Amino acid sequence: VTGVQTCALPISEVGLYLEQVVRYINARLAPLGEPELTGSMVSNYVKQKLVPAPQKKLYTAEHLARSEERRVGKECRSR
């Protein structure tokens, strides 16, 4: 697959802080023309139990997937 960036360790092994999650997801949604995700949105998803709470302030690949799913789903529902 061309144009795919990889890193040394999978996110699930490293974990990301909230702002890193937001930047990561927004970088992937930008080419699709989707509105940006915010830290407040992720925090609200956690409060509403739509996304699991982070462990020691770190988010895993599962958190990223669920947050991205919520963001894209929200946009689809508002159209």
PDB file of C-alpha atoms in Angstrom:
ATOM      1  CA  VAL A   1       0.000   0.000   0.000  1.00  0.00           C
ATOM      2  CA  THR A   2       1.506   3.329  -0.997  1.00  0.00           C
ATOM      3  CA  GLY A   3       1.248   6.485   1.055  1.00  0.00           C
ATOM      4  CA  VAL A   4       0.740   4.665   4.346  1.00  0.00           C
ATOM      5  CA  GLN A   5       2.859   5.857   7.251  1.00  0.00           C
ATOM      6  CA  THR A   6       4.041   3.390   9.847  1.00  0.00           C
ATOM      7  CA  CYS A   7       5.727   3.831  13.207  1.00  0.00           C
ATOM      8  CA  ALA A   8       8.121   1.648  15.173  1.00  0.00           C
ATOM      9  CA  LEU A   9       5.565   0.590  17.803  1.00  0.00           C
ATOM     10  CA  PRO A  10       1.820   0.127  17.434  1.00  0.00           C
ATOM     11  CA  ILE A  11      -0.257   2.732  19.267  1.00  0.00           C
ATOM     12  CA  SER A  12      -1.744   0.053  21.488  1.00  0.00           C
ATOM     13  CA  GLU A  13       1.721  -0.583  22.936  1.00  0.00           C
ATOM     14  CA  VAL A  14       2.702   3.061  23.372  1.00  0.00           C
ATOM     15  CA  GLY A  15      -0.510   4.974  24.116  1.00  0.00           C
ATOM     16  CA  LEU A  16      -1.201   8.606  23.293  1.00  0.00           C
ATOM     17  CA  TYR A  17      -2.244  11.605  25.349  1.00  0.00           C
ATOM     18  CA  LEU A  18      -5.494  13.420  24.505  1.00  0.00           C
ATOM     19  CA  GLU A  19      -3.956  16.129  22.310  1.00  0.00           C
ATOM     20  CA  GLN A  20      -1.930  13.515  20.429  1.00  0.00           C
ATOM     21  CA  VAL A  21      -5.132  11.548  19.803  1.00  0.00           C
ATOM     22  CA  VAL A  22      -6.839  14.660  18.445  1.00  0.00           C
ATOM     23  CA  ARG A  23      -3.911  15.476  16.127  1.00  0.00           C
ATOM     24  CA  TYR A  24      -3.654  11.854  14.942  1.00  0.00           C
ATOM     25  CA  ILE A  25      -7.357  11.536  14.112  1.00  0.00           C
ATOM     26  CA  ASN A  26      -7.574  14.990  12.506  1.00  0.00           C
ATOM     27  CA  ALA A  27      -4.600  14.186  10.268  1.00  0.00           C
ATOM     28  CA  ARG A  28      -6.448  11.114   9.009  1.00  0.00           C
ATOM     29  CA  LEU A  29      -9.820  12.844   8.603  1.00  0.00           C
ATOM     30  CA  ALA A  30      -8.446  15.923   6.797  1.00  0.00           C
ATOM     31  CA  PRO A  31      -8.101  14.244   3.356  1.00  0.00           C
ATOM     32  CA  LEU A  32     -11.746  13.147   3.656  1.00  0.00           C
ATOM     33  CA  GLY A  33     -12.913  16.719   4.231  1.00  0.00           C
ATOM     34  CA  GLU A  34     -14.357  15.814   7.634  1.00  0.00           C
ATOM     35  CA  PRO A  35     -14.630  18.502  10.357  1.00  0.00           C
ATOM     36  CA  GLU A  36     -11.970  18.351  13.047  1.00  0.00           C
ATOM     37  CA  LEU A  37     -12.279  16.416  16.277  1.00  0.00           C
ATOM     38  CA  THR A  38     -11.585  18.363  19.487  1.00  0.00           C
ATOM     39  CA  GLY A  39     -10.311  17.302  22.880  1.00  0.00           C
ATOM     40  CA  SER A  40     -13.661  18.315  24.363  1.00  0.00           C
ATOM     41  CA  MET A  41     -15.443  15.963  21.994  1.00  0.00           C
ATOM     42  CA  VAL A  42     -13.255  13.026  23.068  1.00  0.00           C
ATOM     43  CA  SER A  43     -13.774  13.919  26.740  1.00  0.00           C
ATOM     44  CA  ASN A  44     -17.532  14.022  26.198  1.00  0.00           C
ATOM     45  CA  TYR A  45     -17.451  10.628  24.460  1.00  0.00           C
ATOM     46  CA  VAL A  46     -15.680   9.246  27.545  1.00  0.00           C
ATOM     47  CA  LYS A  47     -18.168  10.899  29.935  1.00  0.00           C
ATOM     48  CA  GLN A  48     -21.072   9.466  27.953  1.00  0.00           C
ATOM     49  CA  LYS A  49     -19.325   6.062  28.001  1.00  0.00           C
ATOM     50  CA  LEU A  50     -19.241   5.927  24.201  1.00  0.00           C
ATOM     51  CA  VAL A  51     -15.467   5.514  24.450  1.00  0.00           C
ATOM     52  CA  PRO A  52     -13.680   3.751  27.328  1.00  0.00           C
ATOM     53  CA  ALA A  53     -11.831   5.916  29.843  1.00  0.00           C
ATOM     54  CA  PRO A  54      -8.094   6.287  29.217  1.00  0.00           C
ATOM     55  CA  GLN A  55      -5.665   4.332  31.363  1.00  0.00           C
ATOM     56  CA  LYS A  56      -3.298   6.681  33.236  1.00  0.00           C
ATOM     57  CA  LYS A  57      -4.267   9.462  30.773  1.00  0.00           C
ATOM     58  CA  LEU A  58      -3.144   7.337  27.825  1.00  0.00           C
ATOM     59  CA  TYR A  59      -5.393   6.363  24.941  1.00  0.00           C
ATOM     60  CA  THR A  60      -4.916   3.108  23.009  1.00  0.00           C
ATOM     61  CA  ALA A  61      -5.652   2.108  19.423  1.00  0.00           C
ATOM     62  CA  GLU A  62      -9.155   1.095  20.560  1.00  0.00           C
ATOM     63  CA  HIS A  63      -9.775   4.612  21.863  1.00  0.00           C
ATOM     64  CA  LEU A  64      -8.624   6.078  18.567  1.00  0.00           C
ATOM     65  CA  ALA A  65     -10.850   3.787  16.547  1.00  0.00           C
ATOM     66  CA  ARG A  66     -13.913   4.470  18.669  1.00  0.00           C
ATOM     67  CA  SER A  67     -13.317   8.236  18.731  1.00  0.00           C
ATOM     68  CA  GLU A  68     -12.848   8.341  14.967  1.00  0.00           C
ATOM     69  CA  GLU A  69     -15.948   6.207  14.499  1.00  0.00           C
ATOM     70  CA  ARG A  70     -17.975   8.587  16.691  1.00  0.00           C
ATOM     71  CA  ARG A  71     -16.677  11.649  14.833  1.00  0.00           C
ATOM     72  CA  VAL A  72     -17.421  10.285  11.373  1.00  0.00           C
ATOM     73  CA  GLY A  73     -20.760   8.877  12.542  1.00  0.00           C
ATOM     74  CA  LYS A  74     -21.765  12.240  13.996  1.00  0.00           C
ATOM     75  CA  GLU A  75     -21.038  13.929  10.693  1.00  0.00           C
ATOM     76  CA  CYS A  76     -23.066  11.316   8.779  1.00  0.00           C
ATOM     77  CA  ARG A  77     -26.033  11.722  11.119  1.00  0.00           C
ATOM     78  CA  SER A  78     -25.991  15.534  10.796  1.00  0.00           C
ATOM     79  CA  ARG A  79     -26.166  15.492   6.976  1.00  0.00           C
TER      80      ARG A  79
END
